[in-house]
Coordinates of C-alpha atoms and ligand atoms in Angstrom, one line a residue:
M248 CA 18.8 -5.4 -4.8
E249 CA 20.4 -3.5 -7.5
E250 CA 22.9 -0.7 -6.5
I251 CA 21.8 2.7 -7.4
S252 CA 24.7 5.2 -7.4
E253 CA 24.6 8.6 -5.9
T254 CA 25.6 10.0 -9.3
L255 CA 22.5 8.8 -10.7
L256 CA 20.4 10.1 -7.8
R257 CA 22.1 13.5 -8.3
R258 CA 21.3 13.5 -12.0
R259 CA 17.6 12.6 -11.4
F260 CA 17.2 15.0 -8.8
A261 CA 18.7 17.8 -10.9
A262 CA 16.0 17.1 -13.5
F263 CA 13.5 18.6 -11.1
L264 CA 15.5 21.2 -9.4
P265 CA 18.5 22.0 -11.5
N266 CA 19.5 25.0 -9.4
A267 CA 19.3 23.3 -6.0
E268 CA 22.5 21.9 -4.3
F269 CA 22.2 18.2 -3.7
L270 CA 23.6 17.6 -0.2
R271 CA 23.1 14.0 0.7
S272 CA 20.8 10.9 0.2
E273 CA 19.8 8.0 2.1
E274 CA 17.8 4.9 1.0
C275 CA 14.4 4.4 2.8
R276 CA 13.8 0.6 2.9
G277 CA 10.6 -1.1 3.6
G278 CA 8.5 -1.0 0.3
H279 CA 8.3 -4.3 -1.5
I280 CA 8.2 -2.8 -5.0
N281 CA 9.7 0.6 -5.6
R282 CA 13.0 2.1 -4.5
T283 CA 12.8 5.2 -2.3
F284 CA 15.4 7.7 -1.3
F285 CA 15.4 10.8 1.0
V286 CA 17.4 13.7 -0.5
D287 CA 18.6 16.7 1.4
A288 CA 19.3 19.8 -0.7
R289 CA 19.8 23.4 -0.5
V290 CA 17.0 25.3 -2.2
Y291 CA 17.2 29.1 -2.5
G292 CA 19.5 29.0 0.5
R293 CA 17.3 26.7 2.7
E294 CA 17.9 23.1 3.4
R295 CA 14.9 20.9 2.4
R296 CA 14.2 17.3 2.3
F297 CA 12.6 15.5 -0.6
V298 CA 11.6 12.0 -1.5
L299 CA 13.0 10.8 -4.8
Q300 CA 11.4 7.6 -5.9
S301 CA 12.0 5.0 -8.7
V302 CA 8.6 3.5 -9.6
N303 CA 9.1 -0.1 -10.6
K304 CA 8.3 -0.3 -14.3
N305 CA 8.2 -4.0 -14.3
V306 CA 5.3 -3.9 -11.9
F307 CA 3.6 -0.8 -13.0
K308 CA 3.8 -1.2 -16.7
N309 CA 1.4 1.7 -17.2
Y310 CA 3.7 4.0 -15.1
A311 CA 2.4 7.0 -17.2
G312 CA -1.1 6.2 -15.9
V313 CA 0.2 5.8 -12.4
M314 CA 1.7 9.3 -12.6
E315 CA -1.4 10.8 -14.1
N316 CA -3.5 9.3 -11.3
V317 CA -1.2 10.4 -8.4
F318 CA -1.1 14.0 -9.8
R319 CA -4.9 14.1 -10.2
I320 CA -5.5 12.5 -6.7
S321 CA -3.0 14.9 -5.0
A322 CA -4.5 17.9 -6.6
H323 CA -8.1 16.8 -5.7
L324 CA -6.9 16.2 -2.1
G325 CA -5.2 19.5 -2.1
S326 CA -8.3 21.5 -3.2
K327 CA -10.5 19.5 -0.6
S328 CA -8.1 20.2 2.2
L329 CA -8.9 23.9 2.0
D330 CA -12.5 23.2 1.8
V331 CA -12.7 20.9 4.8
G332 CA -10.6 23.2 7.1
S333 CA -7.5 21.1 7.2
D334 CA -5.1 21.6 10.2
D335 CA -2.1 21.8 7.7
P336 CA -2.6 21.8 3.9
T337 CA 1.2 21.5 3.4
R338 CA 1.1 18.2 5.3
D339 CA -2.1 16.4 4.6
H340 CA -1.3 15.3 1.1
I341 CA 1.7 14.6 -1.0
H342 CA 3.0 17.5 -3.1
F343 CA 4.8 16.2 -6.2
L344 CA 7.1 18.4 -8.1
R345 CA 7.2 18.6 -11.9
T346 CA 10.6 18.4 -13.7
A347 CA 12.1 21.6 -15.0
D348 CA 10.7 20.9 -18.3
G349 CA 7.2 20.4 -17.1
G350 CA 7.1 16.5 -17.0
M351 CA 5.8 14.4 -14.2
G352 CA 9.2 12.6 -13.8
V353 CA 12.1 11.1 -15.5
D354 CA 11.8 7.9 -17.5
G355 CA 14.7 5.8 -16.5
S356 CA 15.7 2.3 -17.8
I357 CA 14.2 0.2 -14.9
G358 CA 12.3 2.9 -13.1
F359 CA 10.2 6.0 -13.5
W360 CA 11.6 8.8 -11.3
R361 CA 9.5 11.2 -9.4
L362 CA 10.0 13.7 -6.6
Y363 CA 7.9 14.8 -3.8
R364 CA 8.3 16.9 -0.7
Y365 CA 9.2 15.2 2.5
I366 CA 6.6 15.7 5.2
G367 CA 8.5 16.6 8.4
G368 CA 7.5 15.6 11.9
A369 CA 5.8 12.5 10.9
E370 CA 6.8 9.0 10.0
G371 CA 5.5 5.8 8.5
R372 CA 5.5 3.2 11.2
L373 CA 5.7 -0.5 10.7
R374 CA 3.4 -1.6 13.5
A375 CA 0.4 -0.2 15.4
T376 CA 0.3 -1.6 18.9
T377 CA -2.5 0.5 20.5
P378 CA -6.1 0.8 19.6
D379 CA -5.6 4.7 19.3
E380 CA -3.0 4.2 16.7
A381 CA -5.2 1.7 14.7
R382 CA -8.3 4.0 15.1
A383 CA -6.3 7.0 13.8
A384 CA -5.0 5.2 10.8
A385 CA -8.4 3.7 9.9
E386 CA -9.9 7.1 10.2
A387 CA -7.4 8.4 7.8
F388 CA -8.1 6.0 5.1
G389 CA -12.0 6.2 5.6
R390 CA -11.4 9.9 5.2
F391 CA -9.2 9.4 2.1
Q392 CA -11.9 7.4 0.4
W393 CA -14.6 10.0 1.3
L394 CA -12.6 12.9 0.0
L395 CA -12.0 11.1 -3.3
A396 CA -15.6 10.0 -3.7
D397 CA -16.3 13.1 -5.8
L398 CA -13.1 13.0 -7.9
P399 CA -14.3 14.3 -11.3
A400 CA -14.3 12.1 -14.4
P401 CA -12.6 10.4 -16.1
R402 CA -12.3 7.2 -14.2
L403 CA -8.8 6.7 -12.8
W404 CA -6.5 4.4 -14.6
E405 CA -6.5 0.9 -13.3
T406 CA -2.8 0.9 -12.8
I407 CA -2.5 -2.7 -12.2
S408 CA -5.5 -4.6 -13.8
S409 CA -7.5 -7.0 -11.7
F410 CA -5.3 -6.1 -8.7
H411 CA -7.7 -7.2 -6.1
D412 CA -9.4 -9.9 -8.1
T413 CA -9.1 -12.6 -5.3
R414 CA -10.4 -15.3 -7.7
R415 CA -7.5 -14.6 -10.2
R416 CA -5.0 -14.5 -7.3
F417 CA -6.0 -17.9 -6.1
A418 CA -6.0 -19.2 -9.8
N419 CA -2.5 -17.7 -10.2
L420 CA -1.3 -19.6 -7.1
E421 CA -2.5 -22.8 -8.6
K422 CA -0.8 -22.1 -11.9
S423 CA 2.5 -21.4 -9.9
A424 CA 2.0 -24.7 -8.1
D425 CA 1.5 -26.5 -11.4
A426 CA 4.5 -25.0 -12.9
D427 CA 6.7 -25.5 -9.9
A428 CA 9.3 -23.4 -11.6
V429 CA 12.1 -23.8 -8.9
G430 CA 11.1 -27.1 -7.4
R431 CA 9.7 -25.8 -4.0
L432 CA 6.2 -27.3 -4.4
S433 CA 6.8 -30.6 -2.3
A434 CA 8.0 -28.5 0.6
V435 CA 4.9 -26.3 0.8
R436 CA 2.1 -28.7 -0.4
G437 CA 0.6 -28.4 3.1
D438 CA 0.5 -24.6 2.9
L439 CA -0.9 -24.7 -0.6
E440 CA -3.8 -27.0 0.4
A441 CA -4.5 -24.8 3.5
Y442 CA -4.9 -21.8 1.2
L443 CA -7.0 -23.5 -1.3
A444 CA -9.3 -24.9 1.3
L445 CA -9.9 -21.3 2.6
R446 CA -10.7 -20.0 -0.9
P447 CA -14.5 -19.9 -0.4
E448 CA -14.0 -17.7 2.7
A449 CA -11.6 -15.4 0.6
L450 CA -14.1 -14.9 -2.2
K451 CA -17.1 -13.8 -0.1
V452 CA -16.5 -10.0 -0.7
Q453 CA -15.9 -10.4 -4.4
E454 CA -19.0 -12.6 -4.8
A455 CA -21.2 -9.9 -3.1
F456 CA -19.8 -7.2 -5.3
E457 CA -20.4 -9.4 -8.4
R458 CA -24.0 -9.8 -7.3
G459 CA -24.3 -6.1 -7.5
E460 CA -24.7 -5.5 -3.7
F461 CA -22.5 -2.3 -3.7
P462 CA -20.5 -0.3 -6.3
E463 CA -17.0 0.3 -7.2
R464 CA -15.4 3.3 -5.5
I465 CA -12.0 4.8 -5.5
A466 CA -9.9 2.8 -3.1
H467 CA -6.2 3.3 -1.9
N468 CA -5.7 -0.5 -2.4
D469 CA -2.7 -0.7 -0.1
A470 CA -4.2 0.5 3.1
K471 CA -1.6 -0.7 5.5
Y472 CA -0.4 1.1 8.7
S473 CA 3.0 2.0 7.1
N474 CA 1.1 3.9 4.4
V475 CA -0.2 6.6 6.6
L476 CA 2.3 9.0 8.2
M477 CA 1.8 9.5 11.9
D478 CA 2.7 12.8 13.6
S479 CA 5.7 12.1 15.8
A480 CA 4.5 14.4 18.6
T481 CA 0.7 14.0 18.6
N482 CA 0.4 10.4 17.1
R483 CA -2.4 11.8 14.8
A484 CA -2.5 10.6 11.4
V485 CA -1.1 13.2 8.9
C486 CA -1.1 12.0 5.4
V487 CA -1.9 8.9 3.4
I488 CA 1.0 7.9 1.1
D489 CA 1.9 5.5 -1.6
L490 CA -0.8 6.3 -4.1
D491 CA 0.4 4.0 -6.9
T492 CA -2.3 1.5 -6.5
C493 CA -5.0 4.2 -5.7
M494 CA -7.7 3.4 -8.4
P495 CA -11.2 2.2 -8.8
G496 CA -11.7 -0.7 -6.4
L497 CA -13.7 -1.7 -3.4
S498 CA -14.0 0.2 -0.2
L499 CA -13.8 -3.1 1.7
H500 CA -10.5 -3.9 0.2
D501 CA -9.0 -1.0 2.1
F502 CA -10.7 -2.0 5.3
G503 CA -9.4 -5.5 4.7
D504 CA -5.9 -4.1 4.3
L505 CA -6.3 -2.2 7.6
M506 CA -7.3 -5.4 9.3
R507 CA -4.4 -7.3 7.7
S508 CA -1.9 -4.8 8.9
M509 CA -3.3 -3.9 12.3
S510 CA -5.7 -6.4 13.8
C511 CA -2.7 -8.2 15.2
D512 CA 0.5 -6.5 16.5
R513 CA 3.0 -8.7 14.8
P514 CA 4.5 -7.9 11.4
E515 CA 3.4 -9.7 8.2
D516 CA 6.7 -11.6 8.2
E517 CA 6.4 -12.9 11.8
P518 CA 8.1 -16.3 11.7
D519 CA 6.5 -17.5 14.9
T520 CA 2.8 -18.1 13.9
S521 CA 1.8 -18.9 17.5
K522 CA 2.1 -15.1 18.1
I523 CA -0.3 -14.2 15.3
V524 CA -3.5 -13.6 17.2
V525 CA -6.2 -11.1 16.4
R526 CA -6.7 -8.5 19.0
R527 CA -10.5 -7.7 19.5
D528 CA -9.6 -4.2 20.9
M529 CA -7.5 -3.4 17.8
Y530 CA -10.5 -4.8 15.4
D531 CA -13.0 -2.6 17.3
A532 CA -10.8 0.4 17.0
L533 CA -10.4 -0.1 13.3
V534 CA -14.2 -0.4 12.8
D535 CA -14.6 2.7 14.9
G536 CA -12.1 4.9 13.1
F537 CA -13.0 3.7 9.6
M538 CA -16.8 4.1 10.2
S539 CA -16.3 7.6 11.7
Q540 CA -15.7 8.7 8.1
A541 CA -17.1 5.8 5.9
D542 CA -20.5 6.1 7.6
N543 CA -21.1 8.8 5.2
F544 CA -21.2 6.6 2.1
L545 CA -20.9 3.0 3.0
L546 CA -24.0 0.8 2.2
P547 CA -25.4 -1.8 4.8
A548 CA -24.2 -4.7 2.5
E549 CA -20.7 -3.4 2.9
R550 CA -20.9 -2.9 6.5
A551 CA -22.1 -6.4 7.0
L552 CA -19.0 -7.7 5.3
L553 CA -16.4 -5.7 7.2
P554 CA -14.9 -8.8 9.1
N555 CA -14.8 -10.8 5.8
A556 CA -12.8 -8.1 4.2
G557 CA -9.8 -8.8 6.4
I558 CA -10.1 -12.4 5.8
A559 CA -10.2 -11.8 2.0
I560 CA -7.3 -9.5 1.7
T561 CA -5.2 -11.4 4.2
L562 CA -5.7 -14.7 2.2
E563 CA -5.3 -12.9 -1.1
T564 CA -2.0 -11.2 0.0
G565 CA -0.8 -14.5 1.5
S566 CA -1.6 -16.5 -1.6
R567 CA 0.5 -13.9 -3.6
F568 CA 3.4 -14.4 -1.3
L569 CA 3.1 -18.3 -1.6
A570 CA 2.9 -17.9 -5.4
D571 CA 5.9 -15.6 -5.5
Y572 CA 7.8 -18.2 -3.4
L573 CA 6.8 -20.9 -5.9
D574 CA 7.9 -18.7 -8.7
G575 CA 11.3 -18.2 -7.3
D576 CA 10.7 -14.7 -5.6
R577 CA 10.4 -12.6 -8.8
Y578 CA 7.9 -10.0 -7.5
F579 CA 8.3 -9.0 -3.9
H580 CA 11.6 -7.9 -2.6
I581 CA 13.0 -10.4 -0.1
D582 CA 15.5 -10.1 2.7
Y583 CA 16.3 -13.8 3.0
P584 CA 15.5 -16.9 0.9
E585 CA 12.5 -18.2 2.8
H586 CA 11.0 -14.7 3.4
N587 CA 8.0 -15.1 1.0
L588 CA 7.1 -18.4 2.6
V589 CA 7.3 -17.0 6.1
R590 CA 5.1 -14.0 5.0
A591 CA 2.7 -16.6 3.4
R592 CA 2.5 -18.7 6.6
S593 CA 2.0 -15.7 8.9
Q594 CA -0.9 -14.5 6.6
L595 CA -2.4 -17.9 6.8
A596 CA -2.2 -17.8 10.7
L597 CA -3.7 -14.3 10.7
A598 CA -6.7 -15.3 8.5
R599 CA -7.3 -18.3 10.6
S600 CA -7.3 -16.2 13.7
M601 CA -9.8 -13.8 12.2
L602 CA -12.1 -16.6 11.2
D603 CA -11.8 -17.9 14.8
T604 CA -12.3 -14.5 16.5
L605 CA -14.5 -12.3 14.6
Ligands
GN1_149 C1 3.3 -4.5 -1.8 O1 5.5 -2.2 -2.1 P1 4.5 -2.1 -1.0 O2 5.0 -2.5 0.3 O3 3.9 -0.7 -1.0 C2 2.1 -4.8 -2.7 C3 0.9 -4.7 -2.0 C4 0.9 -5.8 -0.7 C5 2.2 -5.3 0.1 C6 2.4 -6.3 1.3 C7 1.9 -3.0 -6.1 O4 3.2 -3.1 -1.4 O5 -0.2 -5.2 -2.8 O6 -0.2 -5.7 0.0 O7 3.4 -5.3 -0.8 N1 2.1 -3.8 -3.8 C8 1.9 -4.1 -5.1 O8 3.0 -5.8 2.2 O9 2.0 -5.3 -5.4
MG150 MG1 2.2 -0.2 -2.0

């Protein structure tokens, strides 16, 4: 990954808070797309922590639309949080800052820089291991969808078009295999065939939507466990983060991502696929938590497809990892050469376990 100097971070930060004293910064690793830094600064005599983030302009070509979306979403959640008697409106949604000249961020050469307040006493965790954690996170995403169901017009920008178009993702995988840009196909032919054989399972949710069985809604579109901050003391969900792909989509896609990230307590890059087994207690907790909120708007046709949602999103995401591996690792950040392949294999194992168990 490209080095980002502290001098640059200082300059970007100063665009938002020119009178604050920049104390220190630290990179927050984990995201596959954007670059994120914690910045400690003294503001009006008090030490405060912020999150300074460079939005990947290569991935988010319409980054202006991303920013417009996230400002609108946060403002809506903020106004709702007072209505619904939130425990803490300073922590239950992201507070973005404007630049000193009133902009939504700073347009850099590779990224669009934005700043928001750090939420103290809470953390994004990599893995849920207990049903209580799974339930709390699923409830947070169900609630997120519910609170956004009455977002006033206009429709949010589709920040990445056809993002959860599973059919297109599979077609892209086939294109990457045909192109075989870096000569990796022969080594992964078995993986490719396994994915393509499961395509009918992956498409069930999309086909039901295309038949008109349920409507488009506002979805988070990256509803994984690490995208909800959990209170360090109480283990309760505090705030849903990573709003870049929050846009029109299917409710089921969020439930699918919840299943992908929490129905098994191994990470998405677990190399030992024999450890990837769906836990029924985790799945039941996810349904329980999500439905405690989504029961207010979900249609019977959507409910009936809850297990399929996990299969669809897990196969879709896995097909993206495999396609990226075939393309030469151009999209997702990787930590080692075979990382995308390991991810693709683990997702395949997870989808198979879902098919066997649910
Ligand atoms: C990417 O960057 P991150 O970790 O928030 C990806 C998601 C995948 C996820 C897999 C914009 O999310 O779609 O589900 O990796 N985001 C984008 O962990 O492609
Ligand atoms: Mg994301």
